[in-house]
Coordinates of C-alpha atoms (C1' of nucleotides) in Angstrom, one line a residue:
Chain E
M12 CA -0.3 18.2 38.4
G13 CA -3.1 17.2 36.1
T14 CA -0.8 16.3 33.3
T15 CA -1.6 13.1 31.6
Q16 CA 1.0 12.5 28.9
L17 CA 4.0 14.6 29.8
E18 CA 6.9 12.2 29.6
T19 CA 5.7 10.4 26.5
V20 CA 7.4 10.8 23.1
P21 CA 6.3 13.8 21.2
E22 CA 3.9 12.7 18.5
P23 CA 5.1 13.8 15.0
K24 CA 3.2 16.9 13.8
Y25 CA 2.1 15.2 10.6
W26 CA 0.6 12.3 12.6
H27 CA -1.3 14.6 14.8
L28 CA -2.4 16.6 11.8
K29 CA -3.7 13.4 10.2
T30 CA -5.8 12.7 13.2
V31 CA -7.3 16.2 13.3
L32 CA -8.0 16.1 9.6
T33 CA -9.6 12.6 9.9
E34 CA -12.0 13.9 12.5
A35 CA -12.7 16.9 10.4
L36 CA -13.5 14.7 7.4
D37 CA -15.8 12.6 9.4
S38 CA -17.8 15.4 10.8
E39 CA -17.5 18.5 8.7
F40 CA -17.1 17.4 5.1
A41 CA -19.2 15.7 2.6
V42 CA -18.0 13.3 -0.1
G43 CA -16.8 15.1 -3.1
E44 CA -16.3 18.4 -1.3
I45 CA -13.2 20.3 -2.1
L46 CA -10.8 21.1 0.7
P47 CA -8.9 24.4 1.0
N48 CA -5.7 24.3 -1.0
E49 CA -2.5 23.1 0.6
R50 CA -0.9 26.5 1.2
E51 CA -4.0 27.7 2.9
L52 CA -4.3 24.5 5.0
A53 CA -0.6 24.7 6.0
A54 CA -1.0 28.3 7.1
R55 CA -4.1 27.5 9.0
F56 CA -2.4 24.7 11.0
G57 CA 0.8 26.6 11.4
V58 CA 3.0 24.1 9.7
A59 CA 5.2 24.0 6.5
R60 CA 3.5 22.8 3.4
A61 CA 5.7 19.7 3.2
T62 CA 4.5 18.7 6.7
L63 CA 0.9 19.2 5.7
R64 CA 1.5 17.2 2.6
Q65 CA 2.8 14.3 4.6
A66 CA -0.5 14.1 6.4
L67 CA -2.5 14.4 3.2
E68 CA -0.4 11.7 1.6
Q69 CA -1.4 9.3 4.4
L70 CA -5.0 10.2 4.1
E71 CA -4.9 9.6 0.4
L72 CA -3.2 6.3 1.0
E73 CA -6.1 5.3 3.3
G74 CA -8.6 6.3 0.7
R75 CA -10.0 9.3 2.5
L76 CA -8.8 11.9 0.1
Q77 CA -8.3 12.3 -3.6
R78 CA -5.8 14.8 -4.9
R79 CA -5.6 16.0 -8.5
R80 CA -3.0 18.3 -9.9
G81 CA -4.5 21.5 -11.2
V82 CA -7.8 20.8 -9.5
G83 CA -7.6 20.3 -5.8
T84 CA -8.0 17.9 -2.9
T85 CA -11.5 16.4 -2.6
V86 CA -13.1 14.1 0.0
A87 CA -13.1 10.6 -1.4
P88 CA -16.1 8.3 -1.3
P89 CA -15.7 5.0 0.7
R90 CA -13.6 2.5 -1.2
M91 CA -15.3 0.3 -3.8
G92 CA -15.5 -3.4 -3.0
V93 CA -14.1 -5.1 -6.1
A94 CA -14.7 -8.8 -6.4
V95 CA -11.5 -10.6 -7.2
G96 CA -12.4 -14.2 -6.9
D97 CA -15.9 -13.5 -7.9
A98 CA -16.9 -16.2 -10.4
G99 CA -14.9 -18.7 -8.4
H100 CA -12.5 -20.6 -10.6
A101 CA -13.4 -19.1 -13.9
W102 CA -11.1 -18.2 -16.7
P103 CA -10.6 -14.6 -17.3
G104 CA -12.7 -13.3 -20.1
A105 CA -15.9 -14.9 -19.0
D106 CA -19.0 -12.9 -20.0
T107 CA -19.7 -12.1 -16.4
D108 CA -16.5 -10.2 -15.7
A109 CA -16.0 -6.6 -15.9
W110 CA -12.7 -6.7 -17.8
Q111 CA -12.3 -5.1 -21.2
P112 CA -9.6 -6.3 -23.6
V113 CA -7.4 -3.5 -24.9
D114 CA -4.8 -5.2 -27.1
S115 CA -2.4 -8.1 -27.3
V116 CA 1.1 -8.7 -28.4
E117 CA 3.5 -11.6 -28.5
A118 CA 6.6 -10.9 -26.5
P119 CA 8.8 -12.3 -23.8
P120 CA 7.4 -11.8 -20.3
P121 CA 9.2 -10.4 -17.3
Q122 CA 11.5 -12.8 -15.7
A123 CA 9.3 -13.3 -12.6
V124 CA 6.4 -14.3 -14.9
A125 CA 8.4 -16.6 -17.0
R126 CA 9.4 -18.4 -13.8
L127 CA 5.7 -18.8 -12.9
L128 CA 4.8 -20.0 -16.4
G129 CA 7.8 -22.3 -16.6
T130 CA 8.8 -20.9 -19.9
A131 CA 12.4 -20.3 -21.0
A132 CA 13.7 -16.8 -20.5
G133 CA 13.2 -14.8 -23.6
E134 CA 10.5 -17.1 -24.9
D135 CA 7.5 -15.3 -26.5
V136 CA 4.1 -15.6 -24.9
H137 CA 0.8 -14.0 -25.8
T138 CA 0.4 -10.9 -23.7
V139 CA -3.1 -9.5 -23.3
R140 CA -3.7 -6.2 -21.8
R141 CA -7.1 -5.6 -20.2
T142 CA -8.6 -2.9 -18.0
R143 CA -11.4 -3.1 -15.5
R144 CA -13.9 -0.4 -14.7
T145 CA -16.4 -0.1 -11.9
H146 CA -18.9 2.7 -11.6
A147 CA -17.3 4.3 -14.7
Q148 CA -14.0 4.5 -12.9
P149 CA -10.9 2.7 -13.9
V150 CA -9.9 0.4 -11.1
A151 CA -7.4 -2.1 -12.5
A152 CA -5.0 -2.7 -15.4
E153 CA -4.0 -6.3 -16.1
L154 CA -1.4 -8.1 -18.1
L155 CA -2.4 -11.7 -18.9
Y156 CA 0.4 -14.0 -20.1
V157 CA -0.5 -17.1 -22.1
P158 CA 2.3 -19.3 -23.4
A159 CA 1.6 -20.3 -27.0
A160 CA 2.2 -24.0 -26.1
G161 CA -0.8 -24.1 -23.8
V162 CA -3.4 -22.8 -26.3
P163 CA -3.6 -24.3 -29.7
G164 CA -5.1 -22.3 -32.6
L165 CA -3.3 -19.1 -31.8
A166 CA -0.8 -19.2 -34.6
G167 CA -1.1 -16.6 -37.4
L168 CA -2.9 -14.0 -35.4
D169 CA -0.2 -11.5 -36.1
T170 CA -2.3 -9.7 -38.7
L171 CA -5.3 -9.1 -36.4
P172 CA -5.6 -5.7 -34.8
G173 CA -4.8 -5.6 -31.1
A174 CA -8.2 -5.7 -29.5
A175 CA -9.3 -8.5 -31.8
R176 CA -6.2 -10.5 -31.0
A177 CA -6.9 -10.0 -27.3
R178 CA -10.4 -11.4 -27.7
A179 CA -9.1 -14.3 -29.7
V180 CA -6.6 -15.3 -27.1
L181 CA -9.3 -15.1 -24.3
R182 CA -11.6 -17.2 -26.4
E183 CA -9.1 -19.9 -26.9
L184 CA -8.3 -19.9 -23.2
Q185 CA -11.8 -20.6 -22.3
R186 CA -11.8 -23.7 -24.4
L187 CA -9.5 -25.4 -21.9
E188 CA -10.8 -27.0 -18.8
L189 CA -9.7 -24.9 -15.8
E190 CA -8.3 -27.2 -13.1
G191 CA -7.5 -24.6 -10.5
Q192 CA -6.0 -21.3 -9.7
D193 CA -4.3 -19.5 -6.9
R194 CA -3.6 -15.9 -6.1
A195 CA -1.2 -13.6 -4.3
V196 CA -1.8 -10.0 -3.3
E197 CA 1.0 -7.6 -2.5
L198 CA 1.7 -3.9 -2.4
G199 CA 3.4 -2.2 -5.3
S200 CA 3.7 1.1 -7.1
A201 CA 2.2 1.8 -10.5
R202 CA 4.5 1.6 -13.5
A203 CA 4.2 4.4 -15.9
D204 CA 1.9 2.6 -18.4
D205 CA -0.4 1.2 -15.7
A206 CA -0.6 4.6 -14.0
K207 CA -1.8 6.2 -17.2
Q208 CA -4.6 3.6 -17.6
L209 CA -5.5 4.0 -13.9
D210 CA -5.6 7.8 -14.2
R211 CA -2.9 8.1 -11.6
L212 CA 0.6 9.4 -11.4
P213 CA 3.5 6.9 -11.8
G214 CA 4.5 5.4 -8.5
A215 CA 1.0 5.6 -7.0
P216 CA 0.3 2.8 -4.6
V217 CA -1.4 -0.2 -6.1
L218 CA -2.4 -3.7 -5.1
L219 CA -0.7 -6.3 -7.2
V220 CA -2.8 -9.4 -7.7
T221 CA -1.0 -12.3 -9.3
T222 CA -3.1 -15.2 -10.4
R223 CA -2.0 -18.6 -11.8
Y224 CA -4.4 -20.6 -13.9
F225 CA -3.9 -24.3 -14.1
A226 CA -5.1 -26.5 -16.9
A227 CA -3.9 -29.7 -18.4
G228 CA -1.6 -30.3 -15.5
R229 CA 0.4 -27.2 -16.0
T230 CA 0.3 -23.4 -15.5
A231 CA -1.7 -22.3 -18.5
A232 CA -1.7 -18.6 -17.8
V233 CA -0.5 -16.0 -15.4
S234 CA -2.3 -12.7 -14.8
V235 CA -0.8 -9.7 -13.1
A236 CA -3.5 -7.2 -12.2
T237 CA -2.7 -3.8 -10.9
Y238 CA -5.5 -2.3 -8.7
R239 CA -5.7 1.2 -7.5
A240 CA -5.0 0.9 -3.8
D241 CA -6.6 4.3 -3.0
T242 CA -10.1 3.5 -4.3
C243 CA -10.3 -0.3 -4.1
R244 CA -11.0 -2.9 -1.5
L245 CA -10.5 -6.4 -2.9
T246 CA -13.1 -8.9 -1.9
F247 CA -12.7 -12.6 -1.9
G248 CA -15.5 -14.7 -0.7
D249 CA -17.8 -17.7 -0.6
T250 CA -20.8 -15.4 -0.5
G251 CA -21.3 -12.2 -2.3
M252 CA -20.1 -10.2 0.7
Q253 CA -20.4 -6.5 0.7
L254 CA -18.1 -5.5 3.4
L255 CA -18.9 -2.0 4.6
A256 CA -21.4 -1.4 1.9
G257 CA -22.7 2.0 2.3
Chain O
M24 CA 17.5 13.9 -35.8
G25 CA 18.1 10.7 -33.9
T26 CA 16.3 11.9 -30.8
T27 CA 13.9 9.4 -29.4
Q28 CA 12.3 11.1 -26.4
L29 CA 12.8 14.7 -26.8
E30 CA 9.3 16.3 -26.4
T31 CA 8.3 13.9 -23.7
V32 CA 7.7 15.1 -20.2
P33 CA 10.8 15.3 -18.0
E34 CA 10.8 12.3 -15.7
P35 CA 11.0 13.3 -12.1
K36 CA 14.4 12.9 -10.5
Y37 CA 13.2 10.7 -7.7
W38 CA 11.6 8.4 -10.3
H39 CA 14.8 8.1 -12.3
L40 CA 16.7 7.7 -9.1
K41 CA 14.5 4.8 -8.2
T42 CA 15.1 3.1 -11.5
V43 CA 18.8 3.5 -11.1
L44 CA 18.8 2.2 -7.6
T45 CA 16.6 -0.8 -8.5
E46 CA 19.1 -1.8 -11.1
A47 CA 21.9 -1.4 -8.7
L48 CA 20.1 -3.5 -6.2
D49 CA 19.6 -6.2 -8.7
S50 CA 23.1 -6.3 -9.8
E51 CA 25.5 -5.0 -7.2
F52 CA 24.0 -5.7 -3.8
A53 CA 23.3 -8.8 -1.8
V54 CA 20.4 -9.3 0.5
G55 CA 21.1 -7.9 3.9
E56 CA 23.8 -5.7 2.7
I57 CA 23.9 -2.1 4.1
L58 CA 23.7 0.8 1.7
P59 CA 25.6 4.0 2.1
N60 CA 23.8 6.4 4.3
E61 CA 21.3 8.9 2.9
R62 CA 23.5 11.9 3.0
E63 CA 26.2 10.0 1.3
L64 CA 23.9 8.7 -1.4
A65 CA 22.3 12.0 -2.0
A66 CA 25.7 13.6 -2.5
R67 CA 26.7 10.8 -4.8
F68 CA 23.7 11.3 -7.0
G69 CA 23.8 15.1 -6.8
V70 CA 20.3 15.6 -5.3
A71 CA 18.9 16.9 -2.1
R72 CA 18.4 14.4 0.7
A73 CA 14.6 14.8 0.5
T74 CA 14.7 13.8 -3.1
L75 CA 16.8 10.7 -2.4
R76 CA 14.4 9.8 0.4
Q77 CA 11.5 9.9 -1.9
A78 CA 13.1 7.3 -4.0
L79 CA 14.1 5.2 -1.0
E80 CA 10.5 5.4 0.3
Q81 CA 9.2 3.9 -2.9
L82 CA 11.7 1.1 -2.9
E83 CA 10.8 0.3 0.7
L84 CA 7.1 0.3 -0.3
E85 CA 8.0 -2.2 -2.9
G86 CA 9.8 -4.4 -0.4
R87 CA 13.2 -3.9 -1.9
L88 CA 14.7 -2.0 1.0
Q89 CA 14.4 -1.9 4.8
R90 CA 15.2 1.2 6.7
R91 CA 15.8 1.3 10.4
R92 CA 16.5 4.4 12.4
G93 CA 19.8 4.4 14.1
V94 CA 21.0 1.5 12.0
G95 CA 20.8 2.2 8.3
T96 CA 19.3 1.0 5.0
T97 CA 19.6 -2.6 4.1
V98 CA 18.7 -4.7 1.1
A99 CA 15.5 -6.6 1.9
P100 CA 15.0 -10.2 1.1
P101 CA 12.1 -11.1 -1.3
R102 CA 8.7 -10.8 0.3
M103 CA 7.5 -13.8 2.3
G104 CA 4.5 -15.6 1.0
V105 CA 1.9 -15.6 3.8
A106 CA -1.0 -18.0 3.4
V107 CA -4.2 -16.2 4.3
G108 CA -6.8 -18.7 3.3
D109 CA -4.6 -21.5 4.1
A110 CA -6.7 -24.0 6.0
G111 CA -9.6 -23.2 3.8
H112 CA -12.7 -22.4 5.9
A113 CA -11.3 -22.9 9.3
W114 CA -11.9 -21.0 12.4
P115 CA -9.1 -18.9 13.7
G116 CA -7.2 -20.6 16.4
A117 CA -6.9 -24.0 14.7
D118 CA -3.8 -25.9 15.7
T119 CA -2.3 -25.5 12.2
D120 CA -2.3 -21.7 12.1
A121 CA 0.6 -19.6 13.0
W122 CA -1.2 -17.1 15.2
Q123 CA -0.4 -16.6 18.8
P124 CA -3.0 -15.2 21.3
V125 CA -1.8 -12.2 23.2
D126 CA -4.7 -11.1 25.3
S127 CA -8.4 -10.4 25.3
V128 CA -10.8 -7.8 26.6
E129 CA -14.5 -7.2 26.5
A130 CA -15.2 -3.8 24.9
P131 CA -17.2 -2.1 22.2
P132 CA -15.7 -2.6 18.8
P133 CA -15.1 0.2 16.2
Q134 CA -18.2 1.4 14.4
A135 CA -17.3 -0.4 11.2
V136 CA -16.8 -3.7 12.9
A137 CA -20.1 -3.3 14.8
R138 CA -21.8 -2.8 11.5
L139 CA -20.3 -6.1 10.2
L140 CA -21.2 -8.0 13.3
G141 CA -24.7 -6.6 13.4
T142 CA -24.3 -5.5 17.0
A143 CA -25.6 -2.3 18.5
A144 CA -23.2 0.6 18.7
G145 CA -21.5 0.6 22.1
E146 CA -22.3 -3.1 22.8
D147 CA -19.4 -5.1 24.3
V148 CA -17.8 -7.9 22.3
H149 CA -15.0 -10.2 23.2
T150 CA -11.9 -8.8 21.5
V151 CA -8.9 -11.1 21.1
R152 CA -5.5 -9.8 20.1
R153 CA -3.2 -12.1 18.3
T154 CA 0.0 -11.8 16.5
R155 CA 1.5 -13.9 13.7
R156 CA 5.1 -14.6 13.1
T157 CA 6.9 -16.2 10.2
H158 CA 10.5 -17.0 10.1
A159 CA 10.9 -15.4 13.5
Q160 CA 9.6 -12.1 12.1
P161 CA 6.3 -10.5 13.1
V162 CA 4.2 -10.3 10.0
A163 CA 0.7 -9.5 11.3
A164 CA -1.3 -8.2 14.2
E165 CA -5.0 -9.1 14.5
L166 CA -8.0 -8.1 16.4
L167 CA -10.7 -10.7 16.5
Y168 CA -14.2 -9.6 17.5
V169 CA -16.6 -12.1 18.9
P170 CA -20.1 -11.0 20.1
A171 CA -20.9 -12.7 23.4
A172 CA -24.3 -13.7 22.0
G173 CA -22.7 -16.0 19.4
V174 CA -20.5 -18.0 21.8
P175 CA -22.1 -19.4 25.0
G176 CA -20.0 -20.3 27.9
L177 CA -18.0 -17.1 27.8
A178 CA -19.5 -15.4 30.9
G179 CA -17.4 -14.9 34.0
L180 CA -14.1 -14.9 32.2
D181 CA -13.2 -11.5 33.6
T182 CA -11.0 -12.9 36.2
L183 CA -8.7 -14.8 33.9
P184 CA -5.5 -13.3 32.8
G185 CA -5.4 -11.9 29.2
A186 CA -3.7 -14.7 27.3
A187 CA -5.8 -17.4 29.0
R188 CA -9.0 -15.5 28.2
A189 CA -7.9 -15.2 24.6
R190 CA -7.4 -18.9 24.4
A191 CA -10.7 -19.6 26.0
V192 CA -12.6 -17.4 23.5
L193 CA -10.8 -19.2 20.6
R194 CA -11.7 -22.6 22.1
E195 CA -15.3 -21.7 22.4
L196 CA -15.4 -20.4 18.8
Q197 CA -14.2 -23.7 17.5
R198 CA -17.1 -25.5 19.1
L199 CA -19.4 -23.9 16.5
E200 CA -19.9 -25.2 13.1
L201 CA -18.3 -22.8 10.6
E202 CA -20.7 -22.2 7.7
G203 CA -18.6 -19.9 5.6
Q204 CA -16.4 -16.9 5.5
D205 CA -15.4 -14.1 3.2
R206 CA -12.5 -11.6 3.1
A207 CA -11.5 -8.2 1.9
V208 CA -8.0 -6.8 1.5
E209 CA -7.2 -3.2 1.4
L210 CA -4.3 -0.8 1.9
G211 CA -4.0 1.0 5.2
S212 CA -1.5 2.5 7.5
A213 CA -0.5 1.0 10.8
R214 CA -2.1 2.4 14.0
A215 CA 0.3 3.1 16.8
D216 CA -0.4 -0.1 18.7
D217 CA -0.2 -2.4 15.6
A218 CA 2.9 -0.6 14.5
K219 CA 4.6 -1.5 17.8
Q220 CA 3.7 -5.2 17.5
L221 CA 4.9 -5.2 13.9
D222 CA 8.2 -3.5 14.7
R223 CA 7.4 -0.6 12.4
L224 CA 6.8 3.1 12.8
P225 CA 3.2 4.3 13.1
G226 CA 1.8 5.0 9.6
A227 CA 3.7 2.3 8.0
P228 CA 1.9 0.8 5.0
V229 CA 0.0 -2.3 5.9
L230 CA -2.4 -4.7 4.2
L231 CA -5.7 -4.8 6.1
V232 CA -7.5 -8.2 5.8
T233 CA -11.0 -8.2 7.1
T234 CA -12.6 -11.6 7.5
R235 CA -16.2 -12.4 8.4
Y236 CA -16.9 -15.8 9.9
F237 CA -20.4 -17.2 9.5
A238 CA -22.1 -19.7 11.9
A239 CA -25.6 -20.4 12.9
G240 CA -26.9 -18.2 10.2
R241 CA -25.2 -15.1 11.4
T242 CA -21.9 -13.4 11.5
A243 CA -20.2 -15.1 14.5
A244 CA -16.9 -13.3 14.4
V245 CA -15.0 -10.6 12.5
S246 CA -11.3 -10.4 12.3
V247 CA -9.2 -7.4 11.2
A248 CA -5.7 -8.5 10.5
T249 CA -2.9 -6.0 9.8
Y250 CA -0.1 -7.4 7.7
R251 CA 3.2 -5.6 7.1
A252 CA 3.0 -4.6 3.5
D253 CA 6.7 -4.2 3.0
T254 CA 7.6 -7.8 3.9
C255 CA 4.5 -9.8 3.1
R256 CA 2.8 -11.2 0.0
L257 CA -0.6 -12.6 0.9
T258 CA -1.4 -15.9 -0.8
F259 CA -4.8 -17.3 -1.4
G260 CA -5.1 -20.6 -3.2
D261 CA -6.6 -23.9 -3.9
T262 CA -3.2 -25.4 -4.0
G263 CA -0.3 -24.6 -1.7
M264 CA 1.1 -22.2 -4.2
Q265 CA 4.5 -20.7 -3.6
L266 CA 4.5 -17.7 -5.9
L267 CA 8.0 -16.6 -6.6
A268 CA 9.5 -18.9 -4.0
G269 CA 13.2 -18.3 -4.0
Chain H
dC24 C1' -4.4 33.1 -17.6
dA25 C1' -4.6 32.0 -12.5
dG26 C1' -4.7 28.4 -9.2
dT27 C1' -3.8 23.8 -8.0
dG28 C1' -1.0 19.9 -6.6
dG29 C1' 3.9 17.8 -7.7
dT30 C1' 8.9 18.3 -7.4
dC31 C1' 13.1 20.0 -5.4
dT32 C1' 16.4 22.4 -2.5
dA33 C1' 19.6 23.2 1.5
dG34 C1' 19.5 23.5 5.4
dA35 C1' 18.1 22.3 10.9
dC36 C1' 17.0 19.4 14.8
dC37 C1' 15.3 15.1 16.9
dA38 C1' 14.9 10.0 18.3
dC39 C1' 17.0 5.9 18.2
dG40 C1' 20.7 2.1 18.0
dA41 C1' 25.1 0.8 18.6
dT42 C1' 29.5 1.5 20.8
Chain P
dT21 C1' 29.0 9.7 22.1
dC22 C1' 28.3 9.2 17.4
dG23 C1' 26.0 8.0 13.2
dT24 C1' 21.7 6.6 11.4
dG25 C1' 17.2 7.5 9.6
dG26 C1' 12.8 10.5 10.8
dT27 C1' 10.8 15.1 11.1
dC28 C1' 10.4 19.8 9.8
dT29 C1' 11.1 24.4 7.7
dA30 C1' 10.7 28.2 4.1
dG31 C1' 11.3 28.9 0.3
dA32 C1' 11.5 28.0 -5.3
dC33 C1' 9.9 26.4 -9.7
dC34 C1' 7.2 23.1 -12.7
dA35 C1' 3.1 20.7 -14.8
dC36 C1' -1.5 20.4 -15.1
dT37 C1' -6.5 22.0 -15.2
dG38 C1' -9.9 25.1 -15.6
dG39 C1' -12.1 29.2 -17.2

DNA sequence: CAGTGGTCTAGACCACGAT
DNA sequence: TCGTGGTCTAGACCACTGG
């Protein structure tokens, strides 16, 4: 009867919509171009706005679209490759890296971090906040936790302004000999403070990179970096690989 | 007047809901326990079901919940640490790794992969499908692309059954001397076929790990592995780190 | 101010798993 | 067959951005 897929399960509308939109993006739209608004698109495809939004959400998750309240939906450029292991076994704060210290406080870390550091619950550690920008866009927000015990010469910094304190902590860190590090990457959603720094709404999908730095036979620091999942592709590599560059 | 947060923006309901549920999960529920169903929960919190679902979605994204149609919503165990760079510069298919070959075909790869391999568009490459399980759960599905030019002795395999072909390709690969590799990690959504292997719905959030293998001065193979983002934490490391183990 | 995306509602029906 | 989560609708109002 010429039918090919009759008995098969009905594909959800939003899924089919996503496919159609993907093809349209590939062929008919240029990077940065503004799509018609959601109500218009929904009407055009004959679906409810919520259904259309489900498709747009996925496309944004995949880095194909960028939506901004009050502005509109634009076609996103290909994801940026962001080197995560770039200097290979280097302390954070090296001259080569793209991080910028914001401020620093002394406070007890989250429970999970304390466990990694091996510090007692409630024990204060130096907490440095940094942000990372690439191509003038914020790509990551980081909290770097450094137990006071691991870095001498960090007492009496309380009087320094935040950014200066942050730089001081990083400077002290780099005095130690780095013995090794390891990393983990997982999916998360942006906390309110990180979201603000990343120029996204709270709850936006992010890639959480947790790094442990080893020195003097112990965990000298732990970093939790929050990367925008929509715009970033994290690269690890022996060589300076540029996956999908262009 | 004793008010602390009066002028601030009203927090979205689903966000507040997520916070409340997170605390409840931490204190009142055990791993594997079944939550009340969505209609019940929505009623209990006095919100529409869609709003409740928005909160549940985020919690599932963060790996705190697991939802299965026809069954219910359960409290998820902590994410599994899955070693991604574990054997450090080893070909895929080494005895130590947890991958299991499924089948193999000879076909043109996606455009993006062809670009990485440096093959002409439309040119056939060996495509090996593998899956990875940890603790009896499927955690990843992989497509490994190997240009015929890079691995001699792979002609005339067409008659072999799929799994045998897959093993043959892997065996040939390991004959070459591996000169290096690099990786990229990004967020994606599961294609229909991967979703089936991962026991998830299409569109489920996944971590896409793209690996290039270098040998004989060229890219000898490219692997695109699709990890379940809800249950996996990808680990990279010098040491056999077990972030947040337990 | 007008127009955008973000949130929320109160329903309905469907696909799936267990019984 | 029943109960679950998954999809979908047709509205409403809100928060933000820009002119």
